């Protein structure tokens, strides 16, 4: 993966809605200096969600957006109290938010590689068990190495 470690690992995040959760995670990208414009990135993540749910099963969602608001590829891992990601989907407990800079036509984007590698991890039952039981960020971090 072009990005090996999350910018932030948030454990036991509490939220009453997907919007509030995404706002919190976008703020973390902003505070880490990964965005030019927090509001624009959040808006583009929400537009992407409106097109097609980023719920991928097994309690995992991988919201993402390719945006001119992103300085460099990055991702955040969050474990939260279960939240309904979409009306028809099962509750989500793990969120991996990807921030991908928009690239010019003809340039290679890290988007597909990041999505593929994160999804492969997220769908591994043993890794999800570690995520569910981890008491510290270091334990989570080891699953991304």
Short mmCIF file of N, CA and C in Angstrom, two decimals:
data_model
loop_
_atom_site.label_atom_id
_atom_site.label_comp_id
_atom_site.label_asym_id
_atom_site.label_seq_id
_atom_site.Cartn_x
_atom_site.Cartn_y
_atom_site.Cartn_z
N UNK A 1 0.85 -1.17 0.00
CA UNK A 1 0.00 0.00 0.00
C UNK A 1 0.89 1.23 0.00
N UNK A 2 0.49 2.26 -0.70
CA UNK A 2 1.28 3.47 -0.76
C UNK A 2 1.35 4.17 0.59
N UNK A 3 0.37 3.96 1.43
CA UNK A 3 0.35 4.53 2.77
C UNK A 3 0.26 3.34 3.73
N UNK A 4 1.26 3.18 4.58
CA UNK A 4 1.33 1.99 5.43
C UNK A 4 0.65 2.15 6.79
N UNK A 5 0.64 3.38 7.31
CA UNK A 5 0.12 3.58 8.66
C UNK A 5 -0.98 4.63 8.65
N UNK A 6 -1.97 4.43 9.49
CA UNK A 6 -3.03 5.43 9.59
C UNK A 6 -2.53 6.73 10.20
N UNK A 7 -3.09 7.83 9.75
CA UNK A 7 -2.80 9.15 10.31
C UNK A 7 -3.26 9.20 11.76
N UNK A 8 -4.36 8.51 12.02
CA UNK A 8 -4.97 8.51 13.35
C UNK A 8 -5.66 7.17 13.57
N UNK A 9 -5.61 6.71 14.80
CA UNK A 9 -6.36 5.52 15.21
C UNK A 9 -7.26 5.97 16.35
N UNK A 10 -8.55 5.83 16.15
CA UNK A 10 -9.50 6.27 17.17
C UNK A 10 -10.28 5.05 17.66
N UNK A 11 -10.14 4.79 18.94
CA UNK A 11 -10.82 3.66 19.56
C UNK A 11 -12.00 4.16 20.38
N UNK A 12 -13.06 3.38 20.39
CA UNK A 12 -14.24 3.68 21.21
C UNK A 12 -14.85 5.04 20.89
N UNK A 13 -14.87 5.37 19.62
CA UNK A 13 -15.48 6.61 19.16
C UNK A 13 -17.00 6.47 19.28
N UNK A 14 -17.62 7.48 19.83
CA UNK A 14 -19.08 7.46 19.99
C UNK A 14 -19.68 8.51 19.06
N UNK A 15 -20.73 8.11 18.38
CA UNK A 15 -21.39 9.02 17.46
C UNK A 15 -22.84 8.59 17.31
N UNK A 16 -23.70 9.56 17.11
CA UNK A 16 -25.12 9.25 16.93
C UNK A 16 -25.52 9.18 15.46
N UNK A 17 -24.58 9.53 14.56
CA UNK A 17 -24.90 9.48 13.14
C UNK A 17 -23.65 9.32 12.30
N UNK A 18 -23.85 8.86 11.08
CA UNK A 18 -22.74 8.72 10.14
C UNK A 18 -22.15 10.09 9.85
N UNK A 19 -22.99 11.11 9.70
CA UNK A 19 -22.50 12.46 9.41
C UNK A 19 -21.58 12.96 10.51
N UNK A 20 -22.00 12.84 11.75
CA UNK A 20 -21.17 13.29 12.88
C UNK A 20 -19.85 12.54 12.92
N UNK A 21 -19.91 11.26 12.67
CA UNK A 21 -18.70 10.44 12.66
C UNK A 21 -17.74 10.90 11.57
N UNK A 22 -18.25 11.10 10.36
CA UNK A 22 -17.40 11.55 9.25
C UNK A 22 -16.84 12.95 9.51
N UNK A 23 -17.63 13.83 10.12
CA UNK A 23 -17.12 15.16 10.48
C UNK A 23 -15.94 15.05 11.44
N UNK A 24 -16.05 14.17 12.42
CA UNK A 24 -14.97 13.97 13.40
C UNK A 24 -13.72 13.45 12.72
N UNK A 25 -13.87 12.48 11.83
CA UNK A 25 -12.71 11.91 11.15
C UNK A 25 -12.07 12.90 10.19
N UNK A 26 -12.88 13.69 9.49
CA UNK A 26 -12.33 14.72 8.60
C UNK A 26 -11.56 15.77 9.41
N UNK A 27 -12.05 16.08 10.58
CA UNK A 27 -11.34 17.02 11.46
C UNK A 27 -9.97 16.46 11.83
N UNK A 28 -9.88 15.16 12.04
CA UNK A 28 -8.59 14.54 12.36
C UNK A 28 -7.60 14.67 11.20
N UNK A 29 -8.08 14.49 9.97
CA UNK A 29 -7.22 14.71 8.80
C UNK A 29 -6.74 16.16 8.77
N UNK A 30 -7.66 17.08 9.04
CA UNK A 30 -7.35 18.51 9.03
C UNK A 30 -6.26 18.82 10.07
N UNK A 31 -6.45 18.32 11.28
CA UNK A 31 -5.49 18.58 12.36
C UNK A 31 -4.13 17.96 12.07
N UNK A 32 -4.10 16.88 11.29
CA UNK A 32 -2.83 16.22 10.93
C UNK A 32 -2.16 16.90 9.73
N UNK A 33 -2.80 17.93 9.18
CA UNK A 33 -2.21 18.65 8.06
C UNK A 33 -2.31 17.93 6.73
N UNK A 34 -3.28 17.04 6.58
CA UNK A 34 -3.41 16.26 5.35
C UNK A 34 -4.39 16.87 4.34
N UNK A 35 -5.08 17.94 4.73
CA UNK A 35 -6.08 18.55 3.86
C UNK A 35 -5.79 20.03 3.61
N UNK A 36 -6.14 20.48 2.40
CA UNK A 36 -6.13 21.91 2.10
C UNK A 36 -7.43 22.55 2.58
N UNK A 37 -8.52 21.75 2.50
CA UNK A 37 -9.84 22.29 2.82
C UNK A 37 -10.70 21.17 3.43
N UNK A 38 -10.95 21.27 4.73
CA UNK A 38 -11.71 20.23 5.44
C UNK A 38 -13.15 20.13 4.94
N UNK A 39 -13.81 21.27 4.80
CA UNK A 39 -15.21 21.28 4.37
C UNK A 39 -15.41 20.68 2.99
N UNK A 40 -14.52 21.01 2.07
CA UNK A 40 -14.60 20.46 0.72
C UNK A 40 -14.42 18.95 0.74
N UNK A 41 -13.45 18.47 1.51
CA UNK A 41 -13.23 17.02 1.57
C UNK A 41 -14.45 16.31 2.15
N UNK A 42 -15.00 16.83 3.24
CA UNK A 42 -16.19 16.22 3.84
C UNK A 42 -17.33 16.18 2.83
N UNK A 43 -17.53 17.27 2.11
CA UNK A 43 -18.60 17.33 1.12
C UNK A 43 -18.41 16.26 0.04
N UNK A 44 -17.16 16.06 -0.38
CA UNK A 44 -16.90 15.07 -1.42
C UNK A 44 -17.05 13.63 -0.90
N UNK A 45 -16.71 13.41 0.36
CA UNK A 45 -16.95 12.09 0.97
C UNK A 45 -18.45 11.82 1.01
N UNK A 46 -19.23 12.81 1.41
CA UNK A 46 -20.68 12.65 1.49
C UNK A 46 -21.30 12.43 0.10
N UNK A 47 -20.78 13.13 -0.91
CA UNK A 47 -21.27 12.92 -2.27
C UNK A 47 -21.00 11.48 -2.71
N UNK A 48 -19.82 10.98 -2.38
CA UNK A 48 -19.46 9.60 -2.73
C UNK A 48 -20.39 8.61 -2.03
N UNK A 49 -20.69 8.88 -0.77
CA UNK A 49 -21.61 8.02 -0.01
C UNK A 49 -23.00 8.02 -0.64
N UNK A 50 -23.42 9.18 -1.15
CA UNK A 50 -24.75 9.29 -1.76
C UNK A 50 -24.84 8.47 -3.05
N UNK A 51 -23.72 8.32 -3.75
CA UNK A 51 -23.71 7.53 -4.99
C UNK A 51 -23.90 6.04 -4.71
N UNK A 52 -23.13 5.53 -3.74
CA UNK A 52 -23.17 4.11 -3.42
C UNK A 52 -22.56 3.92 -2.04
N UNK A 53 -23.22 3.15 -1.22
CA UNK A 53 -22.73 2.92 0.14
C UNK A 53 -21.33 2.33 0.13
N UNK A 54 -20.52 2.76 1.08
CA UNK A 54 -19.16 2.22 1.23
C UNK A 54 -19.12 1.14 2.30
N UNK A 55 -20.29 0.68 2.72
CA UNK A 55 -20.36 -0.47 3.62
C UNK A 55 -19.88 -1.69 2.84
N UNK A 56 -18.94 -2.46 3.42
CA UNK A 56 -18.43 -3.62 2.68
C UNK A 56 -18.66 -4.93 3.41
N UNK A 57 -19.53 -4.94 4.39
CA UNK A 57 -19.84 -6.18 5.08
C UNK A 57 -19.02 -6.36 6.34
N UNK A 58 -19.44 -7.30 7.16
CA UNK A 58 -18.71 -7.68 8.38
C UNK A 58 -18.48 -6.51 9.33
N UNK A 59 -19.40 -5.53 9.33
CA UNK A 59 -19.27 -4.41 10.26
C UNK A 59 -18.24 -3.37 9.85
N UNK A 60 -17.86 -3.36 8.57
CA UNK A 60 -16.80 -2.47 8.08
C UNK A 60 -17.34 -1.54 7.00
N UNK A 61 -16.95 -0.27 7.09
CA UNK A 61 -17.21 0.70 6.03
C UNK A 61 -15.89 1.36 5.66
N UNK A 62 -15.73 1.62 4.36
CA UNK A 62 -14.50 2.27 3.88
C UNK A 62 -14.91 3.50 3.06
N UNK A 63 -15.36 4.56 3.74
CA UNK A 63 -15.68 5.79 3.01
C UNK A 63 -14.40 6.39 2.43
N UNK A 64 -14.55 7.10 1.31
CA UNK A 64 -13.38 7.66 0.65
C UNK A 64 -13.79 8.72 -0.35
N UNK A 65 -12.80 9.52 -0.75
CA UNK A 65 -13.00 10.48 -1.83
C UNK A 65 -11.64 10.85 -2.40
N UNK A 66 -11.62 11.01 -3.72
CA UNK A 66 -10.46 11.59 -4.39
C UNK A 66 -10.80 13.06 -4.56
N UNK A 67 -9.92 13.93 -4.06
CA UNK A 67 -10.28 15.34 -3.97
C UNK A 67 -9.07 16.26 -4.10
N UNK A 68 -9.30 17.43 -4.67
CA UNK A 68 -8.26 18.46 -4.71
C UNK A 68 -8.03 19.04 -3.32
N UNK A 69 -8.89 18.72 -2.37
CA UNK A 69 -8.74 19.18 -0.99
C UNK A 69 -7.72 18.36 -0.21
N UNK A 70 -7.24 17.26 -0.80
CA UNK A 70 -6.31 16.35 -0.12
C UNK A 70 -4.87 16.64 -0.57
N UNK A 71 -3.98 16.80 0.41
CA UNK A 71 -2.57 17.08 0.12
C UNK A 71 -1.81 15.83 -0.31
N UNK A 72 -2.03 14.72 0.40
CA UNK A 72 -1.31 13.47 0.12
C UNK A 72 -2.17 12.30 0.58
N UNK A 73 -1.97 11.11 0.01
CA UNK A 73 -2.78 9.96 0.40
C UNK A 73 -2.64 9.67 1.90
N UNK A 74 -3.77 9.37 2.52
CA UNK A 74 -3.77 9.08 3.96
C UNK A 74 -5.03 8.31 4.31
N UNK A 75 -5.00 7.67 5.48
CA UNK A 75 -6.22 7.03 5.97
C UNK A 75 -6.27 7.09 7.49
N UNK A 76 -7.48 6.95 7.99
CA UNK A 76 -7.75 6.95 9.43
C UNK A 76 -8.52 5.68 9.74
N UNK A 77 -8.18 5.05 10.87
CA UNK A 77 -8.92 3.89 11.36
C UNK A 77 -9.73 4.34 12.57
N UNK A 78 -10.99 3.94 12.61
CA UNK A 78 -11.82 4.22 13.78
C UNK A 78 -12.63 2.99 14.16
N UNK A 79 -12.68 2.73 15.45
CA UNK A 79 -13.58 1.72 16.00
C UNK A 79 -14.61 2.51 16.78
N UNK A 80 -15.86 2.25 16.49
CA UNK A 80 -16.91 3.05 17.12
C UNK A 80 -17.99 2.15 17.71
N UNK A 81 -18.84 2.77 18.51
CA UNK A 81 -20.04 2.07 18.93
C UNK A 81 -20.82 1.80 17.64
N UNK A 82 -21.49 0.68 17.57
CA UNK A 82 -22.16 0.31 16.33
C UNK A 82 -23.11 1.41 15.88
N UNK A 83 -23.03 1.69 14.58
CA UNK A 83 -23.85 2.74 13.98
C UNK A 83 -24.42 2.21 12.67
N UNK A 84 -25.66 2.54 12.38
CA UNK A 84 -26.25 2.13 11.11
C UNK A 84 -25.66 2.98 10.01
N UNK A 85 -24.96 2.34 9.09
CA UNK A 85 -24.30 3.07 8.01
C UNK A 85 -25.32 3.48 6.96
N UNK A 86 -26.22 2.58 6.66
CA UNK A 86 -27.31 2.84 5.73
C UNK A 86 -28.54 2.12 6.25
N UNK A 87 -29.69 2.54 5.81
CA UNK A 87 -30.94 1.96 6.29
C UNK A 87 -30.98 0.44 6.12
N UNK A 88 -30.54 -0.05 4.98
CA UNK A 88 -30.66 -1.48 4.70
C UNK A 88 -29.44 -2.29 5.11
N UNK A 89 -28.42 -1.65 5.63
CA UNK A 89 -27.18 -2.36 5.95
C UNK A 89 -27.09 -2.71 7.44
N UNK A 90 -26.23 -3.64 7.74
CA UNK A 90 -25.96 -4.01 9.13
C UNK A 90 -25.18 -2.88 9.80
N UNK A 91 -25.20 -2.85 11.12
CA UNK A 91 -24.43 -1.82 11.82
C UNK A 91 -22.93 -1.93 11.55
N UNK A 92 -22.28 -0.78 11.53
CA UNK A 92 -20.84 -0.68 11.29
C UNK A 92 -20.13 -0.42 12.61
N UNK A 93 -19.02 -1.10 12.82
CA UNK A 93 -18.19 -0.89 14.00
C UNK A 93 -16.80 -0.36 13.64
N UNK A 94 -16.34 -0.67 12.42
CA UNK A 94 -15.00 -0.26 11.99
C UNK A 94 -15.11 0.63 10.75
N UNK A 95 -14.47 1.78 10.80
CA UNK A 95 -14.46 2.70 9.67
C UNK A 95 -13.02 2.99 9.30
N UNK A 96 -12.73 2.87 8.02
CA UNK A 96 -11.41 3.26 7.51
C UNK A 96 -11.69 4.32 6.45
N UNK A 97 -11.42 5.58 6.80
CA UNK A 97 -11.66 6.70 5.90
C UNK A 97 -10.40 6.97 5.10
N UNK A 98 -10.52 6.93 3.77
CA UNK A 98 -9.40 7.17 2.87
C UNK A 98 -9.48 8.58 2.29
N UNK A 99 -8.36 9.28 2.32
CA UNK A 99 -8.23 10.60 1.68
C UNK A 99 -7.24 10.44 0.54
N UNK A 100 -7.70 10.73 -0.66
CA UNK A 100 -6.88 10.50 -1.85
C UNK A 100 -6.81 11.79 -2.66
N UNK A 101 -5.60 12.26 -2.98
CA UNK A 101 -5.53 13.46 -3.81
C UNK A 101 -6.01 13.17 -5.23
N UNK A 102 -6.75 14.12 -5.78
CA UNK A 102 -7.18 13.96 -7.16
C UNK A 102 -5.95 14.13 -8.05
N UNK A 103 -5.84 13.28 -9.05
CA UNK A 103 -4.69 13.36 -9.96
C UNK A 103 -5.15 13.76 -11.35
N UNK A 104 -4.23 14.32 -12.12
CA UNK A 104 -4.54 14.73 -13.49
C UNK A 104 -4.83 13.49 -14.34
N UNK A 105 -5.61 13.69 -15.37
CA UNK A 105 -5.92 12.59 -16.28
C UNK A 105 -4.63 12.00 -16.83
N UNK A 106 -4.54 10.69 -16.82
CA UNK A 106 -3.35 10.01 -17.31
C UNK A 106 -2.36 9.67 -16.22
N UNK A 107 -2.47 10.33 -15.06
CA UNK A 107 -1.59 10.01 -13.93
C UNK A 107 -2.18 8.85 -13.16
N UNK A 108 -1.31 8.08 -12.51
CA UNK A 108 -1.77 6.93 -11.73
C UNK A 108 -2.20 7.39 -10.34
N UNK A 109 -3.39 7.00 -9.95
CA UNK A 109 -3.92 7.35 -8.63
C UNK A 109 -3.67 6.20 -7.66
N UNK A 110 -3.37 6.52 -6.41
CA UNK A 110 -3.20 5.46 -5.40
C UNK A 110 -4.52 4.88 -4.93
N UNK A 111 -5.63 5.39 -5.45
CA UNK A 111 -6.98 5.04 -5.01
C UNK A 111 -7.25 3.54 -5.03
N UNK A 112 -7.04 2.90 -6.16
CA UNK A 112 -7.37 1.48 -6.30
C UNK A 112 -6.50 0.63 -5.38
N UNK A 113 -5.20 0.92 -5.34
CA UNK A 113 -4.30 0.14 -4.49
C UNK A 113 -4.67 0.29 -3.02
N UNK A 114 -4.95 1.53 -2.59
CA UNK A 114 -5.34 1.75 -1.19
C UNK A 114 -6.62 1.00 -0.86
N UNK A 115 -7.63 1.14 -1.72
CA UNK A 115 -8.92 0.46 -1.48
C UNK A 115 -8.73 -1.05 -1.40
N UNK A 116 -7.98 -1.60 -2.32
CA UNK A 116 -7.78 -3.04 -2.37
C UNK A 116 -7.09 -3.56 -1.11
N UNK A 117 -6.03 -2.90 -0.71
CA UNK A 117 -5.28 -3.39 0.45
C UNK A 117 -6.05 -3.22 1.75
N UNK A 118 -6.74 -2.10 1.89
CA UNK A 118 -7.53 -1.88 3.10
C UNK A 118 -8.70 -2.86 3.15
N UNK A 119 -9.36 -3.08 2.02
CA UNK A 119 -10.49 -4.02 1.99
C UNK A 119 -10.03 -5.44 2.30
N UNK A 120 -8.87 -5.82 1.80
CA UNK A 120 -8.33 -7.15 2.08
C UNK A 120 -8.12 -7.34 3.58
N UNK A 121 -7.55 -6.33 4.23
CA UNK A 121 -7.37 -6.40 5.69
C UNK A 121 -8.72 -6.46 6.40
N UNK A 122 -9.63 -5.59 5.99
CA UNK A 122 -10.91 -5.46 6.68
C UNK A 122 -11.76 -6.72 6.59
N UNK A 123 -11.58 -7.49 5.55
CA UNK A 123 -12.39 -8.69 5.38
C UNK A 123 -11.74 -9.93 5.98
N UNK A 124 -10.59 -9.77 6.60
CA UNK A 124 -9.90 -10.88 7.27
C UNK A 124 -10.46 -11.02 8.69
N UNK A 125 -11.08 -12.16 8.95
CA UNK A 125 -11.76 -12.39 10.23
C UNK A 125 -10.81 -12.24 11.43
N UNK A 126 -9.60 -12.73 11.31
CA UNK A 126 -8.64 -12.64 12.42
C UNK A 126 -8.24 -11.19 12.70
N UNK A 127 -8.07 -10.41 11.66
CA UNK A 127 -7.72 -9.00 11.84
C UNK A 127 -8.88 -8.25 12.49
N UNK A 128 -10.10 -8.52 12.04
CA UNK A 128 -11.26 -7.86 12.66
C UNK A 128 -11.38 -8.24 14.13
N UNK A 129 -11.03 -9.47 14.47
CA UNK A 129 -11.06 -9.89 15.88
C UNK A 129 -10.05 -9.08 16.69
N UNK A 130 -8.88 -8.83 16.12
CA UNK A 130 -7.88 -7.99 16.80
C UNK A 130 -8.43 -6.58 16.97
N UNK A 131 -9.02 -6.04 15.90
CA UNK A 131 -9.59 -4.69 15.97
C UNK A 131 -10.65 -4.60 17.06
N UNK A 132 -11.48 -5.63 17.17
CA UNK A 132 -12.58 -5.61 18.14
C UNK A 132 -12.08 -5.68 19.58
N UNK A 133 -11.00 -6.41 19.80
CA UNK A 133 -10.54 -6.62 21.19
C UNK A 133 -9.38 -5.72 21.61
N UNK A 134 -8.80 -4.99 20.69
CA UNK A 134 -7.62 -4.17 21.01
C UNK A 134 -7.92 -3.15 22.09
N UNK A 135 -6.99 -3.03 23.03
CA UNK A 135 -7.14 -2.06 24.11
C UNK A 135 -6.28 -0.82 23.90
N UNK A 136 -5.40 -0.90 22.88
CA UNK A 136 -4.53 0.25 22.62
C UNK A 136 -4.29 0.41 21.12
N UNK A 137 -3.84 1.59 20.75
CA UNK A 137 -3.62 1.92 19.34
C UNK A 137 -2.48 1.10 18.73
N UNK A 138 -1.49 0.75 19.54
CA UNK A 138 -0.34 0.00 19.03
C UNK A 138 -0.77 -1.37 18.49
N UNK A 139 -1.73 -2.00 19.16
CA UNK A 139 -2.23 -3.30 18.70
C UNK A 139 -2.90 -3.16 17.34
N UNK A 140 -3.68 -2.11 17.16
CA UNK A 140 -4.33 -1.85 15.87
C UNK A 140 -3.26 -1.58 14.82
N UNK A 141 -2.30 -0.74 15.15
CA UNK A 141 -1.25 -0.36 14.21
C UNK A 141 -0.52 -1.57 13.64
N UNK A 142 -0.28 -2.57 14.46
CA UNK A 142 0.43 -3.78 14.01
C UNK A 142 -0.32 -4.50 12.89
N UNK A 143 -1.64 -4.37 12.84
CA UNK A 143 -2.40 -5.06 11.79
C UNK A 143 -2.21 -4.41 10.42
N UNK A 144 -1.70 -3.20 10.39
CA UNK A 144 -1.48 -2.50 9.12
C UNK A 144 -0.05 -2.66 8.60
N UNK A 145 0.80 -3.35 9.34
CA UNK A 145 2.20 -3.53 8.91
C UNK A 145 2.37 -4.78 8.09
#
